[in-house]
Amino acid sequence: MNPILTVAAKEFRDDFRNRWTVALTILFALLALGIAWFGSAAAGRVGFTSFDTTLASLTTLGAFVIPLIGLLIAYDSIVGERDDGTLLLMLSYPLSRGQLVAGKFLGHCGALAAATLAGFGFAVAIMQWMQPPEQTMQAWLQIARFILSASLLGASFVGLACLISVQTADKSRAAGLALVGWLVSVVLFDLALLALLVVSGGNPLERAVYPYLLLLNPVDVFRLVNLTALGDGAGNDLLTGMTAHHVYPTALLYALLLGWAVAPFAWAMLAFRRKEI
């Protein structure tokens, strides 16, 4: 078997032997169902109401949770092997450094995609079943878009975690950098954009530049893929309001998500090939 696929299969199995991965898959499903059922509780209604509104809430949830899981399952991919003393042993096999990194990247991406599909997909499928029959095809397209974009978002942060793992000397530092990466991407980046809007007063130049600044963050690209397709009235009011008059080609958004996954992974491969062990 191809060495890359062998390593990927091992990492995939190891991820699902980890109770945290299984627990998080179940948590995905429970949170998704909870949002679907209690999302309108503030308005005095309990139960499934709107598929679009629920999917917008799931997008917000996924934007916080999926990057964190991607970083946590992969931050010790290389540095963990080094700390455990197994890295040199693995490289003594007919396995190149690039193949090792590629296998770990693909294995972790596959595990995260499977967890996303099993967790969010189960809940969303139940919501789709509750749709009126005439909306079934549209709902399935929205489900497919959400799962695909969520998997690419996870791959982006698995790639970042692999890069951190290659560049750091111990697991504790890698874990710290992974959490900092999550905080910057998920929280601080949008806060910085919001602060820029407040300082500038939302002038025409800022409004013209803002839609393109969102493309610098894979989390916001993930939101754009899902929220812009749902139309007005769903999701982040600031995001949809500031991008209402800007059309993002769907192919461009998916290409950007793919690029955010490939770029850190390629950097990690290049850095590991040049690194002294």
mmCIF file with all atom_site columns, C-alpha atoms in Angstrom, residues 169-270:
data_model
loop_
_atom_site.group_PDB
_atom_site.id
_atom_site.type_symbol
_atom_site.label_atom_id
_atom_site.label_alt_id
_atom_site.label_comp_id
_atom_site.label_asym_id
_atom_site.label_entity_id
_atom_site.label_seq_id
_atom_site.pdbx_PDB_ins_code
_atom_site.Cartn_x
_atom_site.Cartn_y
_atom_site.Cartn_z
_atom_site.occupancy
_atom_site.B_iso_or_equiv
_atom_site.pdbx_formal_charge
_atom_site.auth_seq_id
_atom_site.auth_comp_id
_atom_site.auth_asym_id
_atom_site.auth_atom_id
_atom_site.pdbx_PDB_model_num
ATOM 1   C CA . ALA A 1 169 ? 10.257  21.876 19.821 1.00 0.00 ? 169 ALA A CA 1
ATOM 2   C CA . ASP A 1 170 ? 7.789   20.460 22.383 1.00 0.00 ? 170 ASP A CA 1
ATOM 3   C CA . LYS A 1 171 ? 4.115   19.556 22.692 1.00 0.00 ? 171 LYS A CA 1
ATOM 4   C CA . SER A 1 172 ? 3.244   22.174 25.309 1.00 0.00 ? 172 SER A CA 1
ATOM 5   C CA . ARG A 1 173 ? 4.447   25.009 23.094 1.00 0.00 ? 173 ARG A CA 1
ATOM 6   C CA . ALA A 1 174 ? 2.636   23.506 20.101 1.00 0.00 ? 174 ALA A CA 1
ATOM 7   C CA . ALA A 1 175 ? -0.595  23.318 22.125 1.00 0.00 ? 175 ALA A CA 1
ATOM 8   C CA . GLY A 1 176 ? -0.215  26.942 23.201 1.00 0.00 ? 176 GLY A CA 1
ATOM 9   C CA . LEU A 1 177 ? 0.374   28.129 19.635 1.00 0.00 ? 177 LEU A CA 1
ATOM 10  C CA . ALA A 1 178 ? -2.601  26.102 18.426 1.00 0.00 ? 178 ALA A CA 1
ATOM 11  C CA . LEU A 1 179 ? -4.893  27.826 20.937 1.00 0.00 ? 179 LEU A CA 1
ATOM 12  C CA . VAL A 1 180 ? -3.471  31.228 19.985 1.00 0.00 ? 180 VAL A CA 1
ATOM 13  C CA . GLY A 1 181 ? -4.140  30.404 16.317 1.00 0.00 ? 181 GLY A CA 1
ATOM 14  C CA . TRP A 1 182 ? -7.737  29.541 17.149 1.00 0.00 ? 182 TRP A CA 1
ATOM 15  C CA . LEU A 1 183 ? -8.217  32.712 19.196 1.00 0.00 ? 183 LEU A CA 1
ATOM 16  C CA . VAL A 1 184 ? -6.803  34.942 16.448 1.00 0.00 ? 184 VAL A CA 1
ATOM 17  C CA . SER A 1 185 ? -8.754  33.321 13.620 1.00 0.00 ? 185 SER A CA 1
ATOM 18  C CA . VAL A 1 186 ? -12.114 32.859 15.325 1.00 0.00 ? 186 VAL A CA 1
ATOM 19  C CA . VAL A 1 187 ? -12.300 35.814 17.722 1.00 0.00 ? 187 VAL A CA 1
ATOM 20  C CA . LEU A 1 188 ? -9.668  38.517 17.304 1.00 0.00 ? 188 LEU A CA 1
ATOM 21  C CA . PHE A 1 189 ? -9.743  38.813 13.506 1.00 0.00 ? 189 PHE A CA 1
ATOM 22  C CA . ASP A 1 190 ? -13.432 39.741 13.431 1.00 0.00 ? 190 ASP A CA 1
ATOM 23  C CA . LEU A 1 191 ? -13.021 42.003 16.454 1.00 0.00 ? 191 LEU A CA 1
ATOM 24  C CA . ALA A 1 192 ? -10.235 43.830 14.613 1.00 0.00 ? 192 ALA A CA 1
ATOM 25  C CA . LEU A 1 193 ? -12.490 44.307 11.567 1.00 0.00 ? 193 LEU A CA 1
ATOM 26  C CA . LEU A 1 194 ? -15.292 45.554 13.809 1.00 0.00 ? 194 LEU A CA 1
ATOM 27  C CA . ALA A 1 195 ? -12.922 47.996 15.525 1.00 0.00 ? 195 ALA A CA 1
ATOM 28  C CA . LEU A 1 196 ? -11.794 49.227 12.107 1.00 0.00 ? 196 LEU A CA 1
ATOM 29  C CA . LEU A 1 197 ? -15.409 49.857 11.134 1.00 0.00 ? 197 LEU A CA 1
ATOM 30  C CA . VAL A 1 198 ? -16.072 51.775 14.353 1.00 0.00 ? 198 VAL A CA 1
ATOM 31  C CA . VAL A 1 199 ? -12.947 53.928 14.016 1.00 0.00 ? 199 VAL A CA 1
ATOM 32  C CA . SER A 1 200 ? -13.563 54.698 10.345 1.00 0.00 ? 200 SER A CA 1
ATOM 33  C CA . GLY A 1 201 ? -17.261 55.336 10.872 1.00 0.00 ? 201 GLY A CA 1
ATOM 34  C CA . GLY A 1 202 ? -18.132 52.921 8.084  1.00 0.00 ? 202 GLY A CA 1
ATOM 35  C CA . ASN A 1 203 ? -16.948 55.303 5.360  1.00 0.00 ? 203 ASN A CA 1
ATOM 36  C CA . PRO A 1 204 ? -17.360 54.300 1.680  1.00 0.00 ? 204 PRO A CA 1
ATOM 37  C CA . LEU A 1 205 ? -13.733 53.194 1.362  1.00 0.00 ? 205 LEU A CA 1
ATOM 38  C CA . GLU A 1 206 ? -14.035 50.898 4.355  1.00 0.00 ? 206 GLU A CA 1
ATOM 39  C CA . ARG A 1 207 ? -17.290 49.466 3.030  1.00 0.00 ? 207 ARG A CA 1
ATOM 40  C CA . ALA A 1 208 ? -15.604 48.787 -0.304 1.00 0.00 ? 208 ALA A CA 1
ATOM 41  C CA . VAL A 1 209 ? -12.588 47.061 1.276  1.00 0.00 ? 209 VAL A CA 1
ATOM 42  C CA . TYR A 1 210 ? -14.420 45.119 4.002  1.00 0.00 ? 210 TYR A CA 1
ATOM 43  C CA . PRO A 1 211 ? -15.799 42.328 1.738  1.00 0.00 ? 211 PRO A CA 1
ATOM 44  C CA . TYR A 1 212 ? -12.262 41.532 0.569  1.00 0.00 ? 212 TYR A CA 1
ATOM 45  C CA . LEU A 1 213 ? -10.758 41.589 4.067  1.00 0.00 ? 213 LEU A CA 1
ATOM 46  C CA . LEU A 1 214 ? -13.109 38.749 5.012  1.00 0.00 ? 214 LEU A CA 1
ATOM 47  C CA . LEU A 1 215 ? -11.391 36.540 2.446  1.00 0.00 ? 215 LEU A CA 1
ATOM 48  C CA . LEU A 1 216 ? -8.170  36.685 4.497  1.00 0.00 ? 216 LEU A CA 1
ATOM 49  C CA . ASN A 1 217 ? -9.673  34.375 7.128  1.00 0.00 ? 217 ASN A CA 1
ATOM 50  C CA . PRO A 1 218 ? -10.894 30.826 6.346  1.00 0.00 ? 218 PRO A CA 1
ATOM 51  C CA . VAL A 1 219 ? -13.476 31.065 9.141  1.00 0.00 ? 219 VAL A CA 1
ATOM 52  C CA . ASP A 1 220 ? -15.137 34.043 7.456  1.00 0.00 ? 220 ASP A CA 1
ATOM 53  C CA . VAL A 1 221 ? -14.927 32.353 4.049  1.00 0.00 ? 221 VAL A CA 1
ATOM 54  C CA . PHE A 1 222 ? -16.778 29.385 5.576  1.00 0.00 ? 222 PHE A CA 1
ATOM 55  C CA . ARG A 1 223 ? -19.443 31.762 6.887  1.00 0.00 ? 223 ARG A CA 1
ATOM 56  C CA . LEU A 1 224 ? -19.750 33.433 3.499  1.00 0.00 ? 224 LEU A CA 1
ATOM 57  C CA . VAL A 1 225 ? -20.197 30.103 1.698  1.00 0.00 ? 225 VAL A CA 1
ATOM 58  C CA . ASN A 1 226 ? -23.179 29.232 3.874  1.00 0.00 ? 226 ASN A CA 1
ATOM 59  C CA . LEU A 1 227 ? -24.737 32.529 4.970  1.00 0.00 ? 227 LEU A CA 1
ATOM 60  C CA . THR A 1 228 ? -24.739 34.329 1.618  1.00 0.00 ? 228 THR A CA 1
ATOM 61  C CA . ALA A 1 229 ? -26.561 31.363 0.072  1.00 0.00 ? 229 ALA A CA 1
ATOM 62  C CA . LEU A 1 230 ? -29.304 31.638 2.700  1.00 0.00 ? 230 LEU A CA 1
ATOM 63  C CA . GLY A 1 231 ? -30.095 35.233 1.796  1.00 0.00 ? 231 GLY A CA 1
ATOM 64  C CA . ASP A 1 232 ? -31.172 38.128 4.016  1.00 0.00 ? 232 ASP A CA 1
ATOM 65  C CA . GLY A 1 233 ? -32.408 37.610 7.519  1.00 0.00 ? 233 GLY A CA 1
ATOM 66  C CA . ALA A 1 234 ? -30.223 34.632 8.349  1.00 0.00 ? 234 ALA A CA 1
ATOM 67  C CA . GLY A 1 235 ? -27.049 34.626 10.385 1.00 0.00 ? 235 GLY A CA 1
ATOM 68  C CA . ASN A 1 236 ? -24.610 37.372 11.255 1.00 0.00 ? 236 ASN A CA 1
ATOM 69  C CA . ASP A 1 237 ? -26.303 40.731 10.642 1.00 0.00 ? 237 ASP A CA 1
ATOM 70  C CA . LEU A 1 238 ? -22.988 42.596 10.388 1.00 0.00 ? 238 LEU A CA 1
ATOM 71  C CA . LEU A 1 239 ? -21.554 40.073 7.939  1.00 0.00 ? 239 LEU A CA 1
ATOM 72  C CA . THR A 1 240 ? -24.616 39.974 5.704  1.00 0.00 ? 240 THR A CA 1
ATOM 73  C CA . GLY A 1 241 ? -25.192 43.723 5.972  1.00 0.00 ? 241 GLY A CA 1
ATOM 74  C CA . MET A 1 242 ? -21.649 44.681 4.961  1.00 0.00 ? 242 MET A CA 1
ATOM 75  C CA . THR A 1 243 ? -21.569 42.184 2.089  1.00 0.00 ? 243 THR A CA 1
ATOM 76  C CA . ALA A 1 244 ? -25.153 42.574 0.861  1.00 0.00 ? 244 ALA A CA 1
ATOM 77  C CA . HIS A 1 245 ? -24.116 44.431 -2.292 1.00 0.00 ? 245 HIS A CA 1
ATOM 78  C CA . HIS A 1 246 ? -21.078 42.275 -3.025 1.00 0.00 ? 246 HIS A CA 1
ATOM 79  C CA . VAL A 1 247 ? -21.376 39.063 -5.035 1.00 0.00 ? 247 VAL A CA 1
ATOM 80  C CA . TYR A 1 248 ? -18.924 36.305 -4.174 1.00 0.00 ? 248 TYR A CA 1
ATOM 81  C CA . PRO A 1 249 ? -18.583 33.622 -6.872 1.00 0.00 ? 249 PRO A CA 1
ATOM 82  C CA . THR A 1 250 ? -19.189 30.266 -5.219 1.00 0.00 ? 250 THR A CA 1
ATOM 83  C CA . ALA A 1 251 ? -16.213 28.716 -7.022 1.00 0.00 ? 251 ALA A CA 1
ATOM 84  C CA . LEU A 1 252 ? -13.951 31.473 -5.658 1.00 0.00 ? 252 LEU A CA 1
ATOM 85  C CA . LEU A 1 253 ? -15.033 30.842 -2.061 1.00 0.00 ? 253 LEU A CA 1
ATOM 86  C CA . TYR A 1 254 ? -14.421 27.103 -2.347 1.00 0.00 ? 254 TYR A CA 1
ATOM 87  C CA . ALA A 1 255 ? -11.078 27.727 -4.061 1.00 0.00 ? 255 ALA A CA 1
ATOM 88  C CA . LEU A 1 256 ? -10.065 30.007 -1.190 1.00 0.00 ? 256 LEU A CA 1
ATOM 89  C CA . LEU A 1 257 ? -11.032 27.393 1.407  1.00 0.00 ? 257 LEU A CA 1
ATOM 90  C CA . LEU A 1 258 ? -9.035  24.787 -0.504 1.00 0.00 ? 258 LEU A CA 1
ATOM 91  C CA . GLY A 1 259 ? -6.103  27.184 -0.729 1.00 0.00 ? 259 GLY A CA 1
ATOM 92  C CA . TRP A 1 260 ? -6.245  27.806 3.023  1.00 0.00 ? 260 TRP A CA 1
ATOM 93  C CA . ALA A 1 261 ? -6.004  24.036 3.517  1.00 0.00 ? 261 ALA A CA 1
ATOM 94  C CA . VAL A 1 262 ? -3.200  23.425 1.019  1.00 0.00 ? 262 VAL A CA 1
ATOM 95  C CA . ALA A 1 263 ? -0.958  26.410 1.842  1.00 0.00 ? 263 ALA A CA 1
ATOM 96  C CA . PRO A 1 264 ? -0.071  25.595 5.496  1.00 0.00 ? 264 PRO A CA 1
ATOM 97  C CA . PHE A 1 265 ? 0.186   21.894 4.636  1.00 0.00 ? 265 PHE A CA 1
ATOM 98  C CA . ALA A 1 266 ? 2.650   22.593 1.816  1.00 0.00 ? 266 ALA A CA 1
ATOM 99  C CA . TRP A 1 267 ? 4.617   24.919 4.100  1.00 0.00 ? 267 TRP A CA 1
ATOM 100 C CA . ALA A 1 268 ? 4.745   22.193 6.752  1.00 0.00 ? 268 ALA A CA 1
ATOM 101 C CA . MET A 1 269 ? 6.093   19.664 4.230  1.00 0.00 ? 269 MET A CA 1
ATOM 102 C CA . LEU A 1 270 ? 8.772   22.065 3.036  1.00 0.00 ? 270 LEU A CA 1
#
